[in-house]
Coordinates of C-alpha atoms and ligand atoms in Angstrom, one line a residue:
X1 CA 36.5 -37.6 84.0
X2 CA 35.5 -41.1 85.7
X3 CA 32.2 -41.3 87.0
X4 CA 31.4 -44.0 89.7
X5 CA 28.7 -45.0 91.7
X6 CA 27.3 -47.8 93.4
X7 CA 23.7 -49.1 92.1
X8 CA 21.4 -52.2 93.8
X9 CA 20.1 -54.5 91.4
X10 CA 16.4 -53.9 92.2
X11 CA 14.7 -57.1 90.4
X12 CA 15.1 -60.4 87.9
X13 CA 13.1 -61.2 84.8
X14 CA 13.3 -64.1 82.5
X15 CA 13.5 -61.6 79.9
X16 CA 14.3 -58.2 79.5
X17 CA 12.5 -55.9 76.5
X18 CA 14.7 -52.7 75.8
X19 CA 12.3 -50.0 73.9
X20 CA 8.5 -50.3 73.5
X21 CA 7.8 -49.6 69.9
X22 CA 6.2 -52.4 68.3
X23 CA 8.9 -54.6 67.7
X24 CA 9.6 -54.8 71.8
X25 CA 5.9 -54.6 72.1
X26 CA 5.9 -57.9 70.2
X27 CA 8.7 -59.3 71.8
X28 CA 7.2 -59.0 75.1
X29 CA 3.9 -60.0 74.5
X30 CA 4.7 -63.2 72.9
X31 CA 7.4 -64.2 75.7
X32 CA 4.8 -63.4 78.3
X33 CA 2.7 -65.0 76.2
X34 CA 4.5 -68.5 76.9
X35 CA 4.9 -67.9 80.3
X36 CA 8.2 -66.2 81.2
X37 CA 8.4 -63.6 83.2
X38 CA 9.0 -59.6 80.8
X39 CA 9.5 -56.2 82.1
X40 CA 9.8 -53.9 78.7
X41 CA 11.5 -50.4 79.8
X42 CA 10.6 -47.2 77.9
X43 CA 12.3 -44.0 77.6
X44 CA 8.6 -42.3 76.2
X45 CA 5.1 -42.6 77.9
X46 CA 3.3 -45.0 75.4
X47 CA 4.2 -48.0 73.3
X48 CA 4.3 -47.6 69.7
X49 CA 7.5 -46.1 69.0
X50 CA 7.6 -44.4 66.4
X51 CA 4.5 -45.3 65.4
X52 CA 2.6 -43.3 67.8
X53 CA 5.0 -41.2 69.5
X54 CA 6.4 -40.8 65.5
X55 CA 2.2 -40.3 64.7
X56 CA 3.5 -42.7 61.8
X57 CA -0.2 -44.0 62.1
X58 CA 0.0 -46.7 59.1
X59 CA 1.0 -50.1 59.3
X60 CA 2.7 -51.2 56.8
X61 CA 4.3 -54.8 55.1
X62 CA 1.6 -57.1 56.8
X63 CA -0.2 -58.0 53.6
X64 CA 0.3 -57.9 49.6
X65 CA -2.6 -56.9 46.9
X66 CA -2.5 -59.5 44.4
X67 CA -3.5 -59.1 41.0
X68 CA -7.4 -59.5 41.2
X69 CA -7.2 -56.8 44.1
X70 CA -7.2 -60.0 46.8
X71 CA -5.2 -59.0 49.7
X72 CA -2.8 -61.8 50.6
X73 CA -1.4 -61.5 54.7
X74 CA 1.6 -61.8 55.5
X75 CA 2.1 -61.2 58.9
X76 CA -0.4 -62.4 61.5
X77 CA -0.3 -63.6 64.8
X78 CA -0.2 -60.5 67.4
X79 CA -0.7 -58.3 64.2
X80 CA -4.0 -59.7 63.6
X81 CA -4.6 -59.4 67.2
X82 CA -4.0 -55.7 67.3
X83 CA -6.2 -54.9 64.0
X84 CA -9.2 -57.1 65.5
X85 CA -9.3 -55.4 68.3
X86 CA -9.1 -51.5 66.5
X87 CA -11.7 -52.3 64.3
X88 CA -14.0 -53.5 67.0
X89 CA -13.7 -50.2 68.8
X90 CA -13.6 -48.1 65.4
X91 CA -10.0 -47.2 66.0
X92 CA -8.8 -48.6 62.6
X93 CA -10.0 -48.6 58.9
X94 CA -11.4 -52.5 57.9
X95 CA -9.6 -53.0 54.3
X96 CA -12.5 -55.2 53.9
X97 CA -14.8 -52.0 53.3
X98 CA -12.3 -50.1 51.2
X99 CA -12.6 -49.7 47.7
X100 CA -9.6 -50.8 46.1
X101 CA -10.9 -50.6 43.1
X102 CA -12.1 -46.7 43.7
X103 CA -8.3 -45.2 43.5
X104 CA -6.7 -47.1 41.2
X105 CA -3.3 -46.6 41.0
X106 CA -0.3 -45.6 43.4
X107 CA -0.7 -44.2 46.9
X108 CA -4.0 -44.8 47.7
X109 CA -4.8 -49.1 47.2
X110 CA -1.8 -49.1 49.3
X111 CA -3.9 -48.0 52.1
X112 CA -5.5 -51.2 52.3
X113 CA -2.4 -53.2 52.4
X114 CA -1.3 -52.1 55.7
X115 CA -3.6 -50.7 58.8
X116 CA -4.1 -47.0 59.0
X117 CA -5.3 -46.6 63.1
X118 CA -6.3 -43.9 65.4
X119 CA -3.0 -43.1 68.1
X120 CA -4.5 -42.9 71.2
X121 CA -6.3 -46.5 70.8
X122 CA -3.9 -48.6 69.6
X123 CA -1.8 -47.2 72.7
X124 CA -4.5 -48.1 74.9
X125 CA -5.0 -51.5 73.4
X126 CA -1.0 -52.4 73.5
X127 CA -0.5 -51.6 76.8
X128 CA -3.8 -53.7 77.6
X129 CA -2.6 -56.6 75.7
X130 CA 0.6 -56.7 77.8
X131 CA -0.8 -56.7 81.1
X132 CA -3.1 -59.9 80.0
X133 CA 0.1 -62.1 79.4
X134 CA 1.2 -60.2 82.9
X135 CA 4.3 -57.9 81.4
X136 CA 5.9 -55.2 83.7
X137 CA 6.5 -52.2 81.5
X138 CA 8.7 -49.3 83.1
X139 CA 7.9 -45.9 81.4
X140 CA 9.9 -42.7 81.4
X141 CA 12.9 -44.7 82.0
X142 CA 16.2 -44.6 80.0
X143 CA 18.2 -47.7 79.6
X144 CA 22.0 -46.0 80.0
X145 CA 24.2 -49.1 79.9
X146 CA 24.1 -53.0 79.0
X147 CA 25.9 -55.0 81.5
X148 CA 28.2 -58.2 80.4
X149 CA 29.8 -61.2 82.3
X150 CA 31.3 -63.6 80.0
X151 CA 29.6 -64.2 77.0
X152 CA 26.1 -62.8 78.4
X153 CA 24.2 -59.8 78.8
X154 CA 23.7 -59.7 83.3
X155 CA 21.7 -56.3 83.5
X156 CA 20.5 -53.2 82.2
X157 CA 21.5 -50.1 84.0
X158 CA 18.5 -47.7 83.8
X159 CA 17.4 -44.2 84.7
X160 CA 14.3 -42.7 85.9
X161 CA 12.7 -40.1 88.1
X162 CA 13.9 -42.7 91.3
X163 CA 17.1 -42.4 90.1
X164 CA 19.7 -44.7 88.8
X165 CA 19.3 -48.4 89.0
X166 CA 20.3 -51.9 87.5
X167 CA 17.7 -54.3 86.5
X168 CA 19.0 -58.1 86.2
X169 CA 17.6 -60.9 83.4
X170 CA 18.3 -64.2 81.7
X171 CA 17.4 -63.3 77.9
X172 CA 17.3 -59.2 76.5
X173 CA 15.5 -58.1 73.6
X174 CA 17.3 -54.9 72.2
X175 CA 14.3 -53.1 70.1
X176 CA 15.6 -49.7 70.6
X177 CA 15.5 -48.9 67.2
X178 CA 19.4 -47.9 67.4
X179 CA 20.5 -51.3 69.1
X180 CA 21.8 -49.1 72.0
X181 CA 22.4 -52.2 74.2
X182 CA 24.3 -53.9 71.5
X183 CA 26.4 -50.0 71.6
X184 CA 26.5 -50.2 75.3
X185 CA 28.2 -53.8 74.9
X186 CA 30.7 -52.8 72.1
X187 CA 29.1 -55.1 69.7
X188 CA 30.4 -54.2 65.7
X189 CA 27.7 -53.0 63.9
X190 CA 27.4 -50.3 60.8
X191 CA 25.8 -47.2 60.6
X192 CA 24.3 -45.7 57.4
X193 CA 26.0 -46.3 54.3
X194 CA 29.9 -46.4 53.7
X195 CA 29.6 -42.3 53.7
X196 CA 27.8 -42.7 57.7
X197 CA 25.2 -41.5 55.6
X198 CA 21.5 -41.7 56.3
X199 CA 18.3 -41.5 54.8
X200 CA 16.6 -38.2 56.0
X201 CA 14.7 -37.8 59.5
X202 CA 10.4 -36.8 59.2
X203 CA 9.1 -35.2 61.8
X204 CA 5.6 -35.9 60.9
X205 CA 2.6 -33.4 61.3
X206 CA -1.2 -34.7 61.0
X207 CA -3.7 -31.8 60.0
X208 CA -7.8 -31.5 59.7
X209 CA -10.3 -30.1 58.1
X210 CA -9.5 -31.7 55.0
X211 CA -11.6 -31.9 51.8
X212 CA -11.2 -35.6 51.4
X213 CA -14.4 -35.0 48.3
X214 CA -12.0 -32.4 46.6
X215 CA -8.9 -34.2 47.1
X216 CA -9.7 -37.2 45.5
X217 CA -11.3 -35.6 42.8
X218 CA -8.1 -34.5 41.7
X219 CA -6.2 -37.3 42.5
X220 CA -8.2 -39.5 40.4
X221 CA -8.5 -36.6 37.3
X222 CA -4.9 -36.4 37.3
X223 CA -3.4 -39.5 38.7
X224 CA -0.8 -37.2 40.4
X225 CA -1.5 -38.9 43.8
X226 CA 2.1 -36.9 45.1
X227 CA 1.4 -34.0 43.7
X228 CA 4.6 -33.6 41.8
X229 CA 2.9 -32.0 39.0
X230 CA 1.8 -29.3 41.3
X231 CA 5.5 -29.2 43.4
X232 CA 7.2 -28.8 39.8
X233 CA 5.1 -25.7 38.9
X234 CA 5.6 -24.3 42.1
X235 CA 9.4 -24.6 42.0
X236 CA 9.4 -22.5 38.8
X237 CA 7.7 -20.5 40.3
X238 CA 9.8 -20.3 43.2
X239 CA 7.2 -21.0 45.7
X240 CA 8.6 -24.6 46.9
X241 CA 12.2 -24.4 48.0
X242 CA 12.1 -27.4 50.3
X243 CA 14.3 -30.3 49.1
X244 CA 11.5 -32.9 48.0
X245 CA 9.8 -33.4 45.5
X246 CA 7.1 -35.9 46.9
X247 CA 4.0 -34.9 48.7
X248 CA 2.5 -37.9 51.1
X249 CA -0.4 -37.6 52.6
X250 CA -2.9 -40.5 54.6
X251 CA -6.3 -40.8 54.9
X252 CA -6.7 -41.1 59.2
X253 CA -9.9 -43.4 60.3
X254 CA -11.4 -40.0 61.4
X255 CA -12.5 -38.0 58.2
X256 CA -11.1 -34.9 57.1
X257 CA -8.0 -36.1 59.1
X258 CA -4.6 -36.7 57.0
X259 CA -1.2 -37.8 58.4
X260 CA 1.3 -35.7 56.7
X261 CA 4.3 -38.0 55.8
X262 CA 6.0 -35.3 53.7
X263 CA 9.3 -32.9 54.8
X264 CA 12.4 -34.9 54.6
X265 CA 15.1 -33.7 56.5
X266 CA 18.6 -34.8 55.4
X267 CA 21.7 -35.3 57.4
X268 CA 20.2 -36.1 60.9
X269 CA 21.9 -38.3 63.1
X270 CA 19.4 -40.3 65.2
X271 CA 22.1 -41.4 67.3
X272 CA 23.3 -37.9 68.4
X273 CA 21.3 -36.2 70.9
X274 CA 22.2 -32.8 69.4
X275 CA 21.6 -33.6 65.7
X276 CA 17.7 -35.1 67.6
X277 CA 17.0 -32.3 69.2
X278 CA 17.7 -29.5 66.0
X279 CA 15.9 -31.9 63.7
X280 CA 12.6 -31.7 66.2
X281 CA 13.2 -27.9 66.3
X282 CA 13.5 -27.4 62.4
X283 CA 11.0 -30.4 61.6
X284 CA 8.3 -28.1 63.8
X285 CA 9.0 -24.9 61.9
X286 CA 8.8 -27.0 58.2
X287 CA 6.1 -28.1 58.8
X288 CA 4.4 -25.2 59.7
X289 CA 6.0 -23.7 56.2
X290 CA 4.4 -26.5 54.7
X291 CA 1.1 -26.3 55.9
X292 CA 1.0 -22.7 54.5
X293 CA 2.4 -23.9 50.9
X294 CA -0.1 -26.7 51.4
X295 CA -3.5 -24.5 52.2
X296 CA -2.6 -22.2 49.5
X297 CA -1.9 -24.7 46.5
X298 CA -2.5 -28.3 47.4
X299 CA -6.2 -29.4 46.1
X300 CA -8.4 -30.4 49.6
X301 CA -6.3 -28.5 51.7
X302 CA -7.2 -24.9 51.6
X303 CA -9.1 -25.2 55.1
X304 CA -6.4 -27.6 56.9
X305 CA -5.1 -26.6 60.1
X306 CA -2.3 -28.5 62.2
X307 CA -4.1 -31.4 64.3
X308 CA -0.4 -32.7 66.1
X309 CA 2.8 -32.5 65.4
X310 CA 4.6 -35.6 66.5
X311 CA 6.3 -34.8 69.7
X312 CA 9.6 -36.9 68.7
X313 CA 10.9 -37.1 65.4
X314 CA 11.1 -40.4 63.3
X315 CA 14.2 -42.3 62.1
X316 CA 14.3 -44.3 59.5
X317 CA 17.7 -45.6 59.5
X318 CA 21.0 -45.5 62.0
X319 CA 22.9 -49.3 63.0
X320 CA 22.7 -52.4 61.4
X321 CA 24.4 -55.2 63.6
X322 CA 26.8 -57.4 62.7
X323 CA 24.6 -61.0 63.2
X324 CA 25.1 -64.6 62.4
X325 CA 23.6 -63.9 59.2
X326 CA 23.3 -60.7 56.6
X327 CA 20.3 -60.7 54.5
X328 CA 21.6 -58.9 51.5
X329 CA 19.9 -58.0 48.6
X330 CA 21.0 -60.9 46.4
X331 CA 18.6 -63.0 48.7
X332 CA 15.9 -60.4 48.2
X333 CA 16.0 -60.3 44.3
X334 CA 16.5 -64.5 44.0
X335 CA 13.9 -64.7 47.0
X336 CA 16.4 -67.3 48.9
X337 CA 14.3 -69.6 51.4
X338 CA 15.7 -70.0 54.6
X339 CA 15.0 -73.0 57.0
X340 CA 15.3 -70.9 59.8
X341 CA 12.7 -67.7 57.9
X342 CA 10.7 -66.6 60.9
X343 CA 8.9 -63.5 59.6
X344 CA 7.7 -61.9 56.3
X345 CA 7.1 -58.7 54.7
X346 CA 5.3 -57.5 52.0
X347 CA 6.5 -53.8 51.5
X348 CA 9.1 -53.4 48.4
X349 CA 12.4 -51.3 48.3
X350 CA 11.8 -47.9 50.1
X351 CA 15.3 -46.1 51.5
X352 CA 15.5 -42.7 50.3
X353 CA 18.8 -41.9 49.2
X354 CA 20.6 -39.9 52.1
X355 CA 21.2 -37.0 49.9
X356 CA 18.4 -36.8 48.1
X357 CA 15.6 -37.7 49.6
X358 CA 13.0 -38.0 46.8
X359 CA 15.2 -40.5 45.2
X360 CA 14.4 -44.5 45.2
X361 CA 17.7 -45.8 44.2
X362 CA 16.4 -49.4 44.0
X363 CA 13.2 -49.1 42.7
X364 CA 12.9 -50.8 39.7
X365 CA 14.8 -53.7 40.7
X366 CA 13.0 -56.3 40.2
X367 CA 12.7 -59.4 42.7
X368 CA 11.6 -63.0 42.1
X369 CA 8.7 -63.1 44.9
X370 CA 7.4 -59.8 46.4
X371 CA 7.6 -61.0 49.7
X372 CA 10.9 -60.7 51.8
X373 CA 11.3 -63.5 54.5
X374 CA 13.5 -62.9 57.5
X375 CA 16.2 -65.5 58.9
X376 CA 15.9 -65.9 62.5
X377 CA 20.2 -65.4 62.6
X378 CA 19.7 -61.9 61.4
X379 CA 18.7 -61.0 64.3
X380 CA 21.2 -63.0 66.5
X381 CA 23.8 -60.4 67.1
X382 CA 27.9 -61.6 66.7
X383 CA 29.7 -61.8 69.9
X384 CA 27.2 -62.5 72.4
X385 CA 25.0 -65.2 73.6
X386 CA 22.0 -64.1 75.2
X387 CA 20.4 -61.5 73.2
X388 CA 18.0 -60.9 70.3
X389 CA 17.9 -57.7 68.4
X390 CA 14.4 -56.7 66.4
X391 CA 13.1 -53.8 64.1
X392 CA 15.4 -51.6 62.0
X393 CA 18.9 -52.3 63.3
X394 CA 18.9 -56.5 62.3
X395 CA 21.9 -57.9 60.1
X396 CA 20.5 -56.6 56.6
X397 CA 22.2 -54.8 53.6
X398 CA 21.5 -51.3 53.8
X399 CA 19.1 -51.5 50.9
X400 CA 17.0 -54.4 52.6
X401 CA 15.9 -52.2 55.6
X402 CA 13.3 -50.4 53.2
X403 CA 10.6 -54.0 53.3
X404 CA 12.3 -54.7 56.8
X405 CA 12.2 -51.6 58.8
X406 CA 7.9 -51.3 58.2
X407 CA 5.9 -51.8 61.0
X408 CA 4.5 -55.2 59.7
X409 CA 7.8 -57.2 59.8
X410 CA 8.6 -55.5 63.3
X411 CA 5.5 -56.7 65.0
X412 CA 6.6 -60.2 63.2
X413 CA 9.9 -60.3 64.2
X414 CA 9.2 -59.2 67.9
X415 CA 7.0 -62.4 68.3
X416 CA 9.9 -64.7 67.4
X417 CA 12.6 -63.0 68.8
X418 CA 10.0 -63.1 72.4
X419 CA 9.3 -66.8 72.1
X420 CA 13.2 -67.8 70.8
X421 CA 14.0 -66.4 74.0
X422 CA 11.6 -68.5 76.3
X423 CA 12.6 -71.4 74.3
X424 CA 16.4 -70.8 75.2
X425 CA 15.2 -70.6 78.7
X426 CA 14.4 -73.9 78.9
X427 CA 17.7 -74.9 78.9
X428 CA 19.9 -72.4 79.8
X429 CA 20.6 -72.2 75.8
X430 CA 22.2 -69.1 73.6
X431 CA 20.1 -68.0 71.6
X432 CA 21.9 -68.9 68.5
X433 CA 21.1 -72.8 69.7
X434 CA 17.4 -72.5 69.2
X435 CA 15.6 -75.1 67.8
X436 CA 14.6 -73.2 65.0
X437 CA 12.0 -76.2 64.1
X438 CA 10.4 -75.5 67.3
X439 CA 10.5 -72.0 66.9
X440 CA 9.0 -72.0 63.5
X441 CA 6.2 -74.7 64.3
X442 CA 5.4 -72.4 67.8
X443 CA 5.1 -69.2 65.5
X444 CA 2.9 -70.8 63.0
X445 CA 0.3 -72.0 65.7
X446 CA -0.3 -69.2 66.7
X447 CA -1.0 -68.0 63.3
X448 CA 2.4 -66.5 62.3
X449 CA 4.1 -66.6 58.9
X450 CA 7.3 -67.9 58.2
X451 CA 7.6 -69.3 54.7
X452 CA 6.8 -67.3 51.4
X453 CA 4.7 -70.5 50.3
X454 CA 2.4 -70.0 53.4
X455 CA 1.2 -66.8 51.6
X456 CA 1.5 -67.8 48.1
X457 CA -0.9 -70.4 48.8
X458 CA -3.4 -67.9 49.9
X459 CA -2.8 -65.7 46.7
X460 CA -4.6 -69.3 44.9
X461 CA -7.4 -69.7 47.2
Ligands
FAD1 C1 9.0 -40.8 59.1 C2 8.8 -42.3 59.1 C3 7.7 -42.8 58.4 C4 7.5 -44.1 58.3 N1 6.4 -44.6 57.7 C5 6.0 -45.9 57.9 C6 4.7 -46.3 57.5 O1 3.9 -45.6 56.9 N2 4.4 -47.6 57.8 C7 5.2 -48.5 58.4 O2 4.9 -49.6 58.7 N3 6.5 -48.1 58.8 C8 6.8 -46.8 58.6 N4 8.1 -46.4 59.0 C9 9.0 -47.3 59.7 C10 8.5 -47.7 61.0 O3 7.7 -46.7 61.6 C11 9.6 -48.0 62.0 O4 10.7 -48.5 61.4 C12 9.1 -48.9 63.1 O5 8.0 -48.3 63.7 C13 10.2 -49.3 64.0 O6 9.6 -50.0 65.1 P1 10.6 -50.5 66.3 O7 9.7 -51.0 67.4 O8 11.6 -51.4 65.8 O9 11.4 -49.2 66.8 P2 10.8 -47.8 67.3 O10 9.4 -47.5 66.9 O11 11.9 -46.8 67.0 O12 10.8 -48.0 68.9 C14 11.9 -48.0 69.7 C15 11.4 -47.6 71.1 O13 12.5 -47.8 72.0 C16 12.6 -46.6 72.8 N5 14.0 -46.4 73.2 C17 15.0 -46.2 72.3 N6 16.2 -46.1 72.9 C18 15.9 -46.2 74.2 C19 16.7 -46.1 75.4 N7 18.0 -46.0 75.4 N8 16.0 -46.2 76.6 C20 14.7 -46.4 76.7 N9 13.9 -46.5 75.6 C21 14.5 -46.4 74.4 C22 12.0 -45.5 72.0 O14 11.4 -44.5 72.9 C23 10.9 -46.2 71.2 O15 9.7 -46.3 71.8 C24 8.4 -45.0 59.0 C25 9.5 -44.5 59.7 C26 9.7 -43.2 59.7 C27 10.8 -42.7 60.5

């Protein structure tokens, strides 16, 4: 069947955001930021992504916890931005006033290397931040198609409630998590592993009415932060038949409020609308399973009851573009510095092996400097001239997405991909002829990181 129809152009931005998770929040912001003129389109009703439509509450990657217990940033800029701002309104946790001394060991210190933050302020506060700079941002709207003339990107087609429109621009931004303009264009990219496969799907579940006193109590008795101890014996025992062996669990700003990070759920295709709508259907019912599993055996839990169950379920991992250049693993382990690094990250190897989900393949490998840096050609996608892709799809080795696809080193990458945009602008450029000096020195006053030496130098002070 063909399909046609004739759509009006309705309007013209300097630059064109697709998907407002915090990647294309970034992205926006900092191209408004210099001036240009952003509308950001979202399918959902909130930015965040799958951060607060995924109620995957925890930043992670923005900063390291040196030996000493000194926590070393790593990502700052609109990041630091964002976490002034929660704190001031008692929407995030202040690592200043944790005790990372108090849970010594595994889960827990983490906590005060990334940002844990209530959802409904950090929505609040994005979508404030991006009408200061002046950004459009088109909710409930699906982009359906990428338009191409020559070597450029023209137009978006889109999709709302008014029906079906194009919207034109001069620079895009694809941070749908999927690159779907970059499908829409034919673009090569990969998907998953050489198998297609990909690690599992969460829908993720955040209950109340936790014993936070009890909980920690056994934690720190028995240093089984995951519980596996407890999940083995129940296996015997035939009382845990799902296919982890891992229980995660975060400690929310409001007390006796956890996020449950926990049921895996293998063989989900993020990319097929079918596969997405069975896994929110099955995720639901899991987690209710777990919940009772977790009231009747999980120390702390006994009185928890469901707070949300995240209406959308979260992806780790679908396309990975073909871009001017792959950060493989090689550069990870040897921690290669690039002249053009325009983010960092401080979160280590974490992709779940599609098939079994509990299993770290690369953990244990070990890597000359613990933070990854990110060229700015991994995210300049082959074969066309005027677009930037951000967040989980970039050029990487598969492995690499685990300290890439974190919420830290999307917010960073966002923030250059926005500003290498408005510097293309200037002349009419591709993006793959940015001055990446310019871009670098631009990123770094506004308090960005670029180079692992920035940080390092920090770990001295
Ligand atoms: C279960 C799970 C747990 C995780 N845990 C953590 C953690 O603890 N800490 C951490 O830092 N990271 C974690 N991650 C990783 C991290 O959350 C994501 O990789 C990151 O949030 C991605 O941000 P993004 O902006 O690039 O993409 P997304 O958050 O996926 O945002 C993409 C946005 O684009 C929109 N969109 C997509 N396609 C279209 C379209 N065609 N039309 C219109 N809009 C569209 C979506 O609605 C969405 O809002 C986790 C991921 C998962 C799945």
């Amino acid at each position: 069947m063909i399909y046609t129809k004739e759509i009006a152009i309705k309007e013209e931005y300097d630059v064109l955001v697709a998907g407002g998770g915090f990647s294309g929040f970034a992205a926006a912001y900092a191209a408004a930021r210099e001036g240009a003129r952003v509308l950001l389109v979202e399918r959902s009703a909130s930015l965040g992504g799958v951060g607060t439509q995924g109620l995957v509450n925890h930043i992670l990657g923005v900063r390291l916890l040196s030996e000493g217990n000194t926590l070393v940033p790593c990502v700052g800029d609109v990041f630091a931005e964002l976490e002034k701002r929660l704190i001031a309104r008692g929407g995030a946790v202040d690592v200043d006033t944790l005790d990372l001394d108090l849970h010594p060991h595994g889960w827990y210190p983490s906590l005060g290397t990334g940002l844990v933050f209530d959802c409904e302020q950090m929505k609040l506060i994005l979508e404030e931040m991006l009408f200061e700079v002046g950004v459009k941002i088109l909710y409930m709207t699906d982009i359906l198609d990428a338009l191409y003339e020559g070597d450029r990107v023209s137009a978006l087609v889109l999709h709302n409630k008014s029906g079906l429109f194009a919207v034109g621009g001069y620079y895009f931004v694809d941070a749908t998590g999927d690159a779907d303009l970059c499908t829409s264009l034919g673009l090569p990219m990969q998907k998953g592993d050489e198998d297609g496969g990909m690690a599992a799907a969460s829908l993720e579940m955040h209950v109340e009415n936790v014993d936070s006193a009890a909980l920690f109590a056994y934690m720190k008795e028995t240093g089984d932060l995951r519980f596996r101890t407890i999940i083995e014996r129940l296996r015997t025992e035939g009382k845990w038949s799902f296919p982890y062996d891992i229980f995660i669990s975060v400690k929310m700003p409001r007390e006796g409020v956890y996020m449950i990070n926990t049921i895996r759920q293998v063989g989900v295709d993020g990319t097929d609308g079918d596969s997405l709508s069975r896994a929110v259907i099955d995720g639901r019912a899991e987690n209710f399973a777990l919940l009772a599993v977790m009231r009747a055996h999980f120390p702390g839990f006994s009185q928890a009851t469901v707070r949300s169950i995240a209406p959308t379920v979260g992806i780790r991992e679908t396309n990975r573009i073909t871009s001017h250049y792959t950060l493989s693993v090689k550069d990870l382990v040897e921690a290669t510095e690039f002249a053009d690094g325009i983010a960092l990250s401080a979160y280590g190897w974490d992709l779940p092996n599609p098939k079994k989900p509990s299993h770290q393949p690369y953990h244990g490998v070990r890597r000359a400097s613990e933070f990854t840096q990110i060229p700015y050609r991994s995210l300049i996608p082959v074969g066309v001239d005027n677009l930037l892709v951000v967040g989980r799809s970039i050029g990487v080795e598969r492995e690499v997405l685990g300290p890439v696809r974190v919420m830290g080193p999307c917010i960073a990458m966002g923030t250059a991909a926005g500003i290498a945009c408005t510097l293309a602008a200037k002349t009419g450029a591709a993006c793959a002829n940015v001055d990446v000096t310019d871009l670098r020195a631009r990123l770094i006053d506004y308090g960005g990181y670029v180079d692992r030496a920035q940080c390092e130098r920090k770990k001295d002070v």
